[in-house]
């Protein structure tokens, strides 16, 4: 009995000691005043930090706007190699451009090239994406091989195709000779040169469209397609009513990039045909190069570039607005 009382008394005393020591432990756990280095960032640094963060963006913007503004300034003069002391001419360079028949010929070639290349690349890219969307071994292998043309510089690809399209020693005519199609002058006729340039562009950039379309296909929800399969819908109905309406925003992004890039193409056409034969493949970008570099009419060539920039800007603005409407329609968002 005494032993149990002593045990209870010892336990009680130990509990009292624990309770008595708790405030000491709690006070020991409370952190003291922070060290001077950890009290926070000085106010002047907090005030300056947002401005420091936008410095790279300002430098990049200045690096873009300065040459653009300088080029725009030069277009109101008549800078040329033959005229070291230029005169102010105002909008005379632009008047000359729009009254020159060669400008309209180049504009027509540019539109044909851009529309043709973007249309073929879109159709082929979506078709390739639909084939690769099937999870097969061949599809997985081809998906890795698909990016190889994108790893080649366009000018190098154009030079390779120029050698392959040679009438006498080119491998393309060699492969077509057994079918009675050898000896074709691929780049020696106006139509053949334009079609050959578009074909090289298609070979280089179709994988870009296919990759974007494939990413879009893999992000589509599965429930609408499962419901269509349960209802017995065919492949063509599913593709026309479900796949393309939901996939079109992704495809339109690829179309915007490819159409804008095709409007200002230079490397593929110049490396393949140099704008020939004659002026049959002289697009606006090549026309600006010829005027500014080869003919050394600097202000006139820069005026071509400003006009081309305006064309690309307006086309991009229209396509981006259309993309916004398509995205709202795909997401069923009211206007």
CSV table of C-alpha atoms in Angstrom, one decimal:
chain,number,residue,atom,x,y,z
A,1,UNK,CA,0.0,0.0,0.0
A,2,UNK,CA,2.8,2.4,0.9
A,3,UNK,CA,4.8,1.4,-2.1
A,4,UNK,CA,1.8,2.2,-4.4
A,5,UNK,CA,1.3,5.5,-2.7
A,6,UNK,CA,5.0,6.4,-3.1
A,7,UNK,CA,4.7,5.4,-6.8
A,8,UNK,CA,1.7,7.6,-7.2
A,9,UNK,CA,3.5,10.5,-5.5
A,10,UNK,CA,6.5,10.0,-7.7
A,11,UNK,CA,4.4,10.0,-10.8
A,12,UNK,CA,2.6,13.1,-9.7
A,13,UNK,CA,5.9,14.9,-8.9
A,14,UNK,CA,7.3,14.0,-12.3
A,15,UNK,CA,4.1,15.3,-14.0
A,16,UNK,CA,4.4,18.6,-12.0
A,17,UNK,CA,8.0,18.8,-13.1
A,18,UNK,CA,7.1,18.3,-16.7
A,19,UNK,CA,4.4,20.9,-16.5
A,20,UNK,CA,6.8,23.3,-14.8
A,21,UNK,CA,9.4,22.7,-17.5
A,22,UNK,CA,6.9,23.2,-20.4
A,23,UNK,CA,7.0,27.0,-20.3
A,24,UNK,CA,10.7,26.9,-20.3
A,25,UNK,CA,10.7,24.6,-23.4
A,26,UNK,CA,8.1,26.7,-25.1
A,27,UNK,CA,10.0,29.9,-24.4
A,28,UNK,CA,13.1,28.2,-25.7
A,29,UNK,CA,11.3,27.2,-29.0
A,30,UNK,CA,10.2,30.8,-29.7
A,31,UNK,CA,12.8,32.2,-32.2
A,32,UNK,CA,14.6,35.3,-31.2
A,33,UNK,CA,14.9,38.4,-33.4
A,34,UNK,CA,16.2,37.6,-36.9
A,35,UNK,CA,19.7,38.2,-37.8
A,36,UNK,CA,20.4,41.5,-39.7
A,37,UNK,CA,20.9,39.5,-43.0
A,38,UNK,CA,17.6,37.7,-42.7
A,39,UNK,CA,15.4,40.7,-41.8
A,40,UNK,CA,14.3,41.1,-45.5
A,41,UNK,CA,15.3,42.7,-48.7
A,42,UNK,CA,15.9,46.5,-48.5
A,43,UNK,CA,13.1,48.7,-49.7
A,44,UNK,CA,15.2,50.2,-52.5
A,45,UNK,CA,15.9,46.7,-53.9
A,46,UNK,CA,12.2,45.8,-53.7
A,47,UNK,CA,11.3,49.0,-55.5
A,48,UNK,CA,14.0,48.4,-58.2
A,49,UNK,CA,13.4,44.7,-58.7
A,50,UNK,CA,10.4,44.9,-61.1
A,51,UNK,CA,12.3,47.3,-63.3
A,52,UNK,CA,15.3,45.0,-63.4
A,53,UNK,CA,13.1,42.1,-64.5
A,54,UNK,CA,11.8,44.0,-67.5
A,55,UNK,CA,15.3,45.1,-68.7
A,56,UNK,CA,15.8,42.0,-71.0
A,57,UNK,CA,12.4,42.6,-72.6
A,58,UNK,CA,13.2,46.3,-73.1
A,59,UNK,CA,16.5,45.4,-74.7
A,60,UNK,CA,14.9,42.8,-77.0
A,61,UNK,CA,12.2,45.3,-77.9
A,62,UNK,CA,14.8,48.0,-78.6
A,63,UNK,CA,16.8,45.6,-80.7
A,64,UNK,CA,13.8,45.0,-82.9
A,65,UNK,CA,12.3,48.5,-83.1
A,66,UNK,CA,15.6,50.3,-83.7
A,67,UNK,CA,16.5,48.7,-87.0
A,68,UNK,CA,12.8,48.7,-88.0
A,69,UNK,CA,12.6,52.4,-87.4
A,70,UNK,CA,15.9,53.1,-89.1
A,71,UNK,CA,14.7,51.2,-92.2
A,72,UNK,CA,11.5,53.1,-92.1
A,73,UNK,CA,13.5,56.3,-92.0
A,74,UNK,CA,15.6,55.3,-94.9
A,75,UNK,CA,12.6,54.7,-97.1
A,76,UNK,CA,11.7,58.4,-97.2
A,77,UNK,CA,15.1,59.1,-98.8
A,78,UNK,CA,16.7,57.9,-102.0
A,79,UNK,CA,19.8,56.2,-100.6
A,80,UNK,CA,21.7,54.3,-103.3
A,81,UNK,CA,25.3,53.4,-104.1
A,82,UNK,CA,25.2,55.8,-107.0
A,83,UNK,CA,24.0,58.7,-104.8
A,84,UNK,CA,26.1,59.2,-101.7
A,85,UNK,CA,24.2,62.4,-100.8
A,86,UNK,CA,20.6,61.3,-100.7
A,87,UNK,CA,17.6,63.6,-100.9
A,88,UNK,CA,14.3,63.5,-99.0
A,89,UNK,CA,11.7,62.0,-101.3
A,90,UNK,CA,8.8,61.3,-98.9
A,91,UNK,CA,6.6,58.5,-100.2
A,92,UNK,CA,8.1,58.5,-103.7
A,93,UNK,CA,9.6,55.0,-103.2
A,94,UNK,CA,6.2,53.5,-102.2
A,95,UNK,CA,4.6,55.2,-105.2
A,96,UNK,CA,7.2,53.7,-107.5
A,97,UNK,CA,6.6,50.3,-106.0
A,98,UNK,CA,2.8,50.3,-106.4
A,99,UNK,CA,3.1,51.6,-110.0
A,100,UNK,CA,5.7,49.1,-111.0
A,101,UNK,CA,4.4,46.0,-112.8
A,102,UNK,CA,7.3,43.9,-111.4
A,103,UNK,CA,5.9,44.5,-107.8
A,104,UNK,CA,2.5,43.0,-108.8
A,105,UNK,CA,4.2,40.1,-110.5
A,106,UNK,CA,6.2,39.4,-107.4
A,107,UNK,CA,3.2,39.8,-105.2
A,108,UNK,CA,1.3,37.3,-107.3
A,109,UNK,CA,4.1,34.8,-107.2
A,110,UNK,CA,4.3,35.3,-103.4
A,111,UNK,CA,0.6,34.6,-102.9
A,112,UNK,CA,0.7,31.5,-105.1
A,113,UNK,CA,3.7,30.1,-103.3
A,114,UNK,CA,2.3,30.9,-99.8
A,115,UNK,CA,-1.2,29.5,-100.5
A,116,UNK,CA,0.1,26.4,-102.3
A,117,UNK,CA,2.7,25.5,-99.7
A,118,UNK,CA,0.4,26.1,-96.7
A,119,UNK,CA,-2.5,24.2,-98.3
A,120,UNK,CA,-0.4,21.1,-99.3
A,121,UNK,CA,1.4,21.0,-96.0
A,122,UNK,CA,-1.8,21.2,-94.0
A,123,UNK,CA,-3.5,18.4,-95.9
A,124,UNK,CA,-0.4,16.1,-95.8
A,125,UNK,CA,0.4,17.1,-92.2
A,126,UNK,CA,-3.1,16.2,-91.0
A,127,UNK,CA,-3.0,12.9,-93.0
A,128,UNK,CA,0.3,11.9,-91.5
A,129,UNK,CA,-0.9,12.8,-88.0
A,130,UNK,CA,-3.9,10.6,-88.4
A,131,UNK,CA,-1.7,7.7,-89.5
A,132,UNK,CA,0.7,8.2,-86.7
A,133,UNK,CA,-2.1,8.5,-84.2
A,134,UNK,CA,-2.6,4.7,-84.4
A,135,UNK,CA,-0.4,3.1,-81.7
A,136,UNK,CA,1.6,0.7,-83.9
A,137,UNK,CA,5.3,-0.1,-84.1
A,138,UNK,CA,5.6,1.4,-87.5
A,139,UNK,CA,3.8,4.6,-86.4
A,140,UNK,CA,6.2,5.0,-83.4
A,141,UNK,CA,9.2,4.5,-85.6
A,142,UNK,CA,7.9,7.0,-88.2
A,143,UNK,CA,7.1,9.5,-85.5
A,144,UNK,CA,10.8,9.6,-84.6
A,145,UNK,CA,11.9,9.8,-88.3
A,146,UNK,CA,9.4,12.6,-89.0
A,147,UNK,CA,11.5,15.3,-87.4
A,148,UNK,CA,14.6,14.6,-89.6
A,149,UNK,CA,13.6,17.2,-92.3
A,150,UNK,CA,13.2,19.8,-89.6
A,151,UNK,CA,16.8,19.2,-88.5
A,152,UNK,CA,18.1,20.3,-91.9
A,153,UNK,CA,18.6,24.0,-92.7
A,154,UNK,CA,16.1,25.0,-95.5
A,155,UNK,CA,18.9,26.3,-97.7
A,156,UNK,CA,20.8,23.0,-97.4
A,157,UNK,CA,17.7,21.1,-98.2
A,158,UNK,CA,17.1,23.3,-101.3
A,159,UNK,CA,20.7,22.7,-102.5
A,160,UNK,CA,20.3,18.9,-102.0
A,161,UNK,CA,17.0,19.0,-104.0
A,162,UNK,CA,18.6,21.1,-106.7
A,163,UNK,CA,21.2,18.4,-107.2
A,164,UNK,CA,18.5,15.7,-107.1
A,165,UNK,CA,16.4,17.5,-109.7
A,166,UNK,CA,19.1,17.9,-112.3
A,167,UNK,CA,17.8,16.8,-115.7
A,168,UNK,CA,20.8,14.7,-116.6
A,169,UNK,CA,22.5,13.5,-113.4
A,170,UNK,CA,19.7,14.0,-110.8
A,171,UNK,CA,18.5,11.0,-108.9
A,172,UNK,CA,14.8,11.9,-109.4
A,173,UNK,CA,15.0,11.6,-113.2
A,174,UNK,CA,17.0,8.4,-112.8
A,175,UNK,CA,14.3,6.8,-110.8
A,176,UNK,CA,11.6,8.1,-113.2
A,177,UNK,CA,13.4,6.9,-116.3
A,178,UNK,CA,12.0,3.3,-116.2
A,179,UNK,CA,8.5,4.8,-116.3
A,180,UNK,CA,9.3,7.0,-119.4
A,181,UNK,CA,9.4,10.2,-117.4
A,182,UNK,CA,13.2,10.8,-117.3
A,183,UNK,CA,14.8,14.1,-118.5
A,184,UNK,CA,12.2,16.4,-117.0
A,185,UNK,CA,13.4,20.0,-116.8
A,186,UNK,CA,12.2,20.5,-113.2
A,187,UNK,CA,13.5,24.0,-112.6
A,188,UNK,CA,14.0,25.3,-116.1
A,189,UNK,CA,10.4,26.3,-116.8
A,190,UNK,CA,8.4,28.9,-114.9
A,191,UNK,CA,5.7,26.5,-113.8
A,192,UNK,CA,8.2,23.7,-113.0
A,193,UNK,CA,10.4,26.1,-110.9
A,194,UNK,CA,7.5,27.3,-108.8
A,195,UNK,CA,6.2,23.8,-108.3
A,196,UNK,CA,9.6,22.5,-107.4
A,197,UNK,CA,10.1,25.3,-104.9
A,198,UNK,CA,6.7,24.5,-103.3
A,199,UNK,CA,7.7,20.7,-103.2
A,200,UNK,CA,10.9,21.4,-101.4
A,201,UNK,CA,9.0,23.6,-98.9
A,202,UNK,CA,6.5,20.8,-98.4
A,203,UNK,CA,9.2,18.3,-97.8
A,204,UNK,CA,10.9,20.5,-95.2
A,205,UNK,CA,7.9,21.8,-93.2
A,206,UNK,CA,5.2,19.1,-93.5
A,207,UNK,CA,6.6,17.4,-90.4
A,208,UNK,CA,6.0,20.7,-88.5
A,209,UNK,CA,2.3,20.6,-89.3
A,210,UNK,CA,2.1,16.9,-88.6
A,211,UNK,CA,3.7,17.2,-85.2
A,212,UNK,CA,1.2,20.0,-84.2
A,213,UNK,CA,-1.8,18.0,-85.5
A,214,UNK,CA,-0.6,14.9,-83.7
A,215,UNK,CA,-0.3,16.7,-80.4
A,216,UNK,CA,-3.8,18.0,-81.0
A,217,UNK,CA,-5.2,14.6,-81.7
A,218,UNK,CA,-3.7,13.2,-78.5
A,219,UNK,CA,-5.2,16.0,-76.5
A,220,UNK,CA,-8.8,15.4,-77.7
A,221,UNK,CA,-11.2,13.9,-75.1
A,222,UNK,CA,-12.1,10.3,-75.7
A,223,UNK,CA,-15.7,10.4,-74.5
A,224,UNK,CA,-17.3,11.9,-77.7
A,225,UNK,CA,-15.5,9.2,-79.9
A,226,UNK,CA,-16.6,6.4,-77.5
A,227,UNK,CA,-20.2,7.7,-77.7
A,228,UNK,CA,-20.0,7.8,-81.5
A,229,UNK,CA,-18.6,4.3,-81.7
A,230,UNK,CA,-21.5,3.1,-79.5
A,231,UNK,CA,-24.0,4.8,-81.8
A,232,UNK,CA,-22.4,3.0,-84.8
A,233,UNK,CA,-21.0,6.1,-86.4
A,234,UNK,CA,-18.6,5.5,-89.3
A,235,UNK,CA,-15.0,6.7,-89.7
A,236,UNK,CA,-15.8,9.5,-92.1
A,237,UNK,CA,-18.7,10.8,-90.0
A,238,UNK,CA,-16.6,10.8,-86.9
A,239,UNK,CA,-13.7,12.5,-88.7
A,240,UNK,CA,-16.0,15.2,-90.2
A,241,UNK,CA,-18.2,15.9,-87.3
A,242,UNK,CA,-15.9,15.3,-84.3
A,243,UNK,CA,-12.3,15.1,-85.1
A,244,UNK,CA,-11.8,18.1,-87.5
A,245,UNK,CA,-14.1,20.5,-85.5
A,246,UNK,CA,-12.1,19.9,-82.3
A,247,UNK,CA,-8.7,19.6,-84.1
A,248,UNK,CA,-9.1,22.7,-86.3
A,249,UNK,CA,-7.7,25.2,-83.7
A,250,UNK,CA,-4.5,23.2,-83.6
A,251,UNK,CA,-4.4,22.9,-87.4
A,252,UNK,CA,-5.1,26.6,-87.8
A,253,UNK,CA,-2.1,27.5,-85.5
A,254,UNK,CA,0.1,25.5,-87.9
A,255,UNK,CA,-1.5,27.2,-90.9
A,256,UNK,CA,-0.8,30.7,-89.4
A,257,UNK,CA,2.9,29.9,-88.8
A,258,UNK,CA,3.4,28.3,-92.2
A,259,UNK,CA,1.5,30.9,-94.2
A,260,UNK,CA,3.3,33.8,-92.5
A,261,UNK,CA,6.7,32.1,-93.1
A,262,UNK,CA,5.8,31.3,-96.7
A,263,UNK,CA,5.0,34.9,-97.4
A,264,UNK,CA,8.5,36.0,-96.5
A,265,UNK,CA,10.4,33.0,-98.0
A,266,UNK,CA,13.8,33.6,-99.3
A,267,UNK,CA,16.2,30.8,-98.7
A,268,UNK,CA,14.5,27.9,-100.4
A,269,UNK,CA,13.7,29.8,-103.6
A,270,UNK,CA,17.0,31.6,-103.9
A,271,UNK,CA,19.0,28.4,-103.3
A,272,UNK,CA,16.9,26.4,-105.7
A,273,UNK,CA,16.2,28.8,-108.6
A,274,UNK,CA,17.7,32.2,-107.6
A,275,UNK,CA,14.4,33.7,-108.7
A,276,UNK,CA,14.5,32.2,-112.2
A,277,UNK,CA,14.0,31.3,-114.9
A,278,UNK,CA,13.6,35.0,-115.7
A,279,UNK,CA,11.5,36.5,-112.9
A,280,UNK,CA,9.1,33.5,-112.6
A,281,UNK,CA,10.0,32.8,-108.9
A,282,UNK,CA,10.9,36.2,-107.7
A,283,UNK,CA,8.9,36.6,-104.6
A,284,UNK,CA,8.7,39.9,-102.6
A,285,UNK,CA,11.6,38.9,-100.4
A,286,UNK,CA,13.9,38.2,-103.3
A,287,UNK,CA,12.7,41.3,-105.1
A,288,UNK,CA,13.8,43.4,-102.0
A,289,UNK,CA,17.1,41.6,-102.0
A,290,UNK,CA,17.8,42.3,-105.6
A,291,UNK,CA,16.9,46.0,-105.3
A,292,UNK,CA,18.8,46.6,-102.1
A,293,UNK,CA,21.9,44.3,-102.6
A,294,UNK,CA,22.4,43.5,-106.2
A,295,UNK,CA,21.2,46.8,-107.7
A,296,UNK,CA,22.3,48.8,-104.6
A,297,UNK,CA,19.1,50.9,-104.5
A,298,UNK,CA,19.0,50.7,-100.7
A,299,UNK,CA,15.9,52.8,-100.0
A,300,UNK,CA,13.9,51.2,-102.7
A,301,UNK,CA,14.8,47.7,-101.4
A,302,UNK,CA,13.9,48.7,-97.9
A,303,UNK,CA,10.6,50.0,-99.1
A,304,UNK,CA,9.8,46.6,-100.5
A,305,UNK,CA,10.6,45.1,-97.1
A,306,UNK,CA,8.2,47.5,-95.3
A,307,UNK,CA,5.5,46.6,-97.8
A,308,UNK,CA,6.1,42.9,-97.2
A,309,UNK,CA,6.0,43.5,-93.4
A,310,UNK,CA,2.7,45.2,-93.7
A,311,UNK,CA,1.3,42.3,-95.8
A,312,UNK,CA,2.5,39.7,-93.3
A,313,UNK,CA,1.2,41.7,-90.4
A,314,UNK,CA,-2.3,42.1,-91.9
A,315,UNK,CA,-2.5,38.4,-92.9
A,316,UNK,CA,-1.4,37.4,-89.4
A,317,UNK,CA,-4.0,39.7,-87.8
A,318,UNK,CA,-6.8,38.3,-89.9
A,319,UNK,CA,-5.8,34.7,-89.2
A,320,UNK,CA,-5.3,35.2,-85.5
A,321,UNK,CA,-8.8,36.7,-85.2
A,322,UNK,CA,-10.2,33.8,-87.1
A,323,UNK,CA,-8.3,31.5,-84.8
A,324,UNK,CA,-10.0,33.1,-81.8
A,325,UNK,CA,-13.4,32.6,-83.2
A,326,UNK,CA,-12.6,29.0,-84.0
A,327,UNK,CA,-11.3,28.3,-80.5
A,328,UNK,CA,-14.5,29.8,-79.0
A,329,UNK,CA,-16.6,27.7,-81.2
A,330,UNK,CA,-14.7,24.6,-80.4
A,331,UNK,CA,-15.0,25.3,-76.7
A,332,UNK,CA,-18.7,26.3,-77.1
A,333,UNK,CA,-18.1,29.7,-75.7
A,334,UNK,CA,-20.7,32.3,-76.8
A,335,UNK,CA,-19.5,35.4,-78.5
